[in-house]
Tab-separated table of C-alpha atoms in Angstrom:
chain	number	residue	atom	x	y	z
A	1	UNK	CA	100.264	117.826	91.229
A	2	UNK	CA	101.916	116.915	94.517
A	3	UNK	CA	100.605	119.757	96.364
A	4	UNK	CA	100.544	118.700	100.289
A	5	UNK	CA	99.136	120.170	103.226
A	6	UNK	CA	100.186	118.910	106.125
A	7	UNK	CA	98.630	117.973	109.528
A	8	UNK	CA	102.140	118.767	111.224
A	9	UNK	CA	104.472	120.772	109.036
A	10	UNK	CA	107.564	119.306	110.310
A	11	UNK	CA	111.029	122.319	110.478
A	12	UNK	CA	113.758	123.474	107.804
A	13	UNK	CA	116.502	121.425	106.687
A	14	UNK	CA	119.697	122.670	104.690
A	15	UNK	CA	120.103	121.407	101.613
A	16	UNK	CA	123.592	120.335	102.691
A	17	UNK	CA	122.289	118.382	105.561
A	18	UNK	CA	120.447	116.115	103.341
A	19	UNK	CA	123.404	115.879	100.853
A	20	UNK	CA	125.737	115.310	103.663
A	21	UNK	CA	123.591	112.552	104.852
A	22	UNK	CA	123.041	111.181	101.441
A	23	UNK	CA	126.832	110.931	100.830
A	24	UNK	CA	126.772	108.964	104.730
A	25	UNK	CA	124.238	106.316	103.285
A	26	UNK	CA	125.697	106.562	100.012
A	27	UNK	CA	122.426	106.764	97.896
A	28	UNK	CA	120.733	109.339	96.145
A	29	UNK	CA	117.144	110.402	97.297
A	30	UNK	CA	114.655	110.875	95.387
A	31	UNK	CA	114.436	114.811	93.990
A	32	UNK	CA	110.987	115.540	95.268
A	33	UNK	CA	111.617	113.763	98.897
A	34	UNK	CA	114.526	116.051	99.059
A	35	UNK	CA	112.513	118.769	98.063
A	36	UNK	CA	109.782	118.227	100.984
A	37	UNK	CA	112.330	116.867	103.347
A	38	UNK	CA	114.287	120.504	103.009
A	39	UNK	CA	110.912	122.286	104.299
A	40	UNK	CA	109.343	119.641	106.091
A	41	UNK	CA	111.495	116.967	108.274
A	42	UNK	CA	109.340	114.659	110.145
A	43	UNK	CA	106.078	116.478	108.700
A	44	UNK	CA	103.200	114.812	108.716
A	45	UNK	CA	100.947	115.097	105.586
A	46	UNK	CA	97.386	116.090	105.789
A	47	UNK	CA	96.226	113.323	103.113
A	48	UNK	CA	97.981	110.662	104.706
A	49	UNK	CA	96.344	107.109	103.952
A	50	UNK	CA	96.991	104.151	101.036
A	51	UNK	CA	96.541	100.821	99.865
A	52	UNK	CA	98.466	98.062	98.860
A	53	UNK	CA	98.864	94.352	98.209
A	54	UNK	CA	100.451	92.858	101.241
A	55	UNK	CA	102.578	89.867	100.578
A	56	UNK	CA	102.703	88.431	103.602
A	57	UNK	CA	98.502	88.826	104.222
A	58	UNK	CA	98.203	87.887	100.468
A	59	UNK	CA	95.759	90.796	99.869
A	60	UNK	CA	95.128	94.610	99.796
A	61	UNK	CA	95.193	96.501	102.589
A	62	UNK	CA	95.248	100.076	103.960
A	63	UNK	CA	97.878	101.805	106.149
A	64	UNK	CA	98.587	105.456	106.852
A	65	UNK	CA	101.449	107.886	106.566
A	66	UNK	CA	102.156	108.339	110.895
A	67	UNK	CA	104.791	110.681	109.857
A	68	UNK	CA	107.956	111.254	107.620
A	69	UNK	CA	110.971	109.949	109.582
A	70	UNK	CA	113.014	113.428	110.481
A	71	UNK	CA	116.694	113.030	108.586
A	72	UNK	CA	118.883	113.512	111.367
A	73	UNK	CA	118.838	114.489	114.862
A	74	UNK	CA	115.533	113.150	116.781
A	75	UNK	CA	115.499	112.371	119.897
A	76	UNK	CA	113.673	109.576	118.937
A	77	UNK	CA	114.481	107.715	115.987
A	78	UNK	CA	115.855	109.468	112.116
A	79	UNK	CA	116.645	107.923	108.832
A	80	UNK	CA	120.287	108.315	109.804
A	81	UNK	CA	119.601	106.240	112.771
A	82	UNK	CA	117.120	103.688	111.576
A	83	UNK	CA	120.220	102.736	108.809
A	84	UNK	CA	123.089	102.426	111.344
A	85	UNK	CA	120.923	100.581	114.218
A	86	UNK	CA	117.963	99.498	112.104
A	87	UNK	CA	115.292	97.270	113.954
A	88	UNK	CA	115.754	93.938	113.998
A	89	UNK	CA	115.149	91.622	110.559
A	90	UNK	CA	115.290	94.908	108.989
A	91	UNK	CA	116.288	93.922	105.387
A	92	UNK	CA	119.739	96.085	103.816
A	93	UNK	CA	119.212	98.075	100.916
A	94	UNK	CA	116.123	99.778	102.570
A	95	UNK	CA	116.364	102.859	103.946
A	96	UNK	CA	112.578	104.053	105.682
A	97	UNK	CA	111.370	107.355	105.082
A	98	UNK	CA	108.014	107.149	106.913
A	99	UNK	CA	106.638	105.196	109.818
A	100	UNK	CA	103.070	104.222	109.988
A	101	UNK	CA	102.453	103.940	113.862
A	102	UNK	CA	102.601	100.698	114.266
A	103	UNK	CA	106.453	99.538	113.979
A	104	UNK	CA	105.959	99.217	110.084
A	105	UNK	CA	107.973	101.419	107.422
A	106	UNK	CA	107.966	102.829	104.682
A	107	UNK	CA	110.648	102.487	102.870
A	108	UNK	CA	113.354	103.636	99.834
A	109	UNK	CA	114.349	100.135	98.232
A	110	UNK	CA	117.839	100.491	97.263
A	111	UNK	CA	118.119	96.475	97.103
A	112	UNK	CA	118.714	96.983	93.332
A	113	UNK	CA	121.252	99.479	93.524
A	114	UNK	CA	122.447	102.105	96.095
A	115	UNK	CA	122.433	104.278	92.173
A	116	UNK	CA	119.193	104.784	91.647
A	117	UNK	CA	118.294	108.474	92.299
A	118	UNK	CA	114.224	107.352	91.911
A	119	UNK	CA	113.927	103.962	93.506
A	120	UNK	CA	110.923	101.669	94.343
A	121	UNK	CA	108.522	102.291	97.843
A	122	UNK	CA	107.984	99.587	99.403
A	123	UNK	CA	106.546	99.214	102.992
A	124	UNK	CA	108.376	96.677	105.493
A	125	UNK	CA	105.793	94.819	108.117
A	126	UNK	CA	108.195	93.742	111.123
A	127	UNK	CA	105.561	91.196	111.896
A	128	UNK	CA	105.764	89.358	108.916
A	129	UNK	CA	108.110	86.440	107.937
A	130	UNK	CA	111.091	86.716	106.761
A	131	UNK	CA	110.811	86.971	102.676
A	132	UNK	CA	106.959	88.211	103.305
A	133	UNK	CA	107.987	91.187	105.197
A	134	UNK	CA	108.583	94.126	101.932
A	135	UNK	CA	105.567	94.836	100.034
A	136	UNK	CA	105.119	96.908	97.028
A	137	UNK	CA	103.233	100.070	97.039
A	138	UNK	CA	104.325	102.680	94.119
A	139	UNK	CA	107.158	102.371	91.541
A	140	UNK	CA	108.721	105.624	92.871
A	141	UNK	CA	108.086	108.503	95.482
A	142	UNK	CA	105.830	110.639	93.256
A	143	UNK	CA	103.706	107.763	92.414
A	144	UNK	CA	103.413	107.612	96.134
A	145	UNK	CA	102.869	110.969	97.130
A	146	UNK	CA	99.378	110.948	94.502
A	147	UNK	CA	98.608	107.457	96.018
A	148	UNK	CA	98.135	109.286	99.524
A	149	UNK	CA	94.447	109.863	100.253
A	150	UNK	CA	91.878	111.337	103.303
A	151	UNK	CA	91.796	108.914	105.639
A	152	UNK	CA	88.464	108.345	105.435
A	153	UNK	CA	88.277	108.188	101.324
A	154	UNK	CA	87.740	105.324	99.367
């Protein structure tokens, strides 16, 4: 279960960077995103596409896993960065994890509590109005990682 291959395997992280950074934010990622973050920062997995119900389009739609945001240090953009300058409208208590190409993320949702060492995924549309703009996809980050599909599955 959970086994990924990956397009673009990303570089090693120390396990203290991530804890240092979680301590930063002040939440607690999610065990397994810690454990692929530690191997694979800004990887990009091989099985890389879902589907979910878009509130602001009212219906389901597909997207795709462009890559998992690198933690720290990108010339770029990281997670570190994307909390401390987010984009604009960006709603707090999200932190993204993964951006799909197109100026969307996907995100931690930490609105409930900063606590929660296994929060929601939800993926923020910056082209959507204001209260449209999160969707739900999975109830946590495993539920997400076996969501993830071929691109070209149905």
């Amino acid at each position: 279960k959970n086994f990924i291959k990956w397009v673009d395997e990303g570089v090693s992280l120390s396990p203290e960077v991530v804890a240092t950074l979680e301590r930063k934010l002040g939440v607690i990622f999610p065990s397994k995103f810690k454990e692929i973050i530690t191997f694979h920062n800004g990887g990009t997995p091989q099985k890389d596409s879902f589907y979910y119900y878009d509130e602001f389009l009212l219906r389901k739609v597909g997207s795709g896993v462009g890559g998992f945001i690198p933690l720290v240090h990108d010339e770029y953009e990281s997670i570190e960065s994307l909390v401390f300058s987010p984009p604009e409208f960006f709603p707090e208590g999200l932190v993204a994890f993964a951006e799909t190409g197109g100026g969307d993320f996907i995100c931690f949702d930490y609105r409930q509590g900063k606590d929660n060492p296994d929060p929601p995924i939800v993926y923020w549309s910056h082209g959507a109005d204001i209260g449209k703009d999160v969707s739900f996809i999975a109830k946590n980050f495993e539920e997400f990682l076996d969501m993830l599909q071929e691109p070209d599955e149905e």
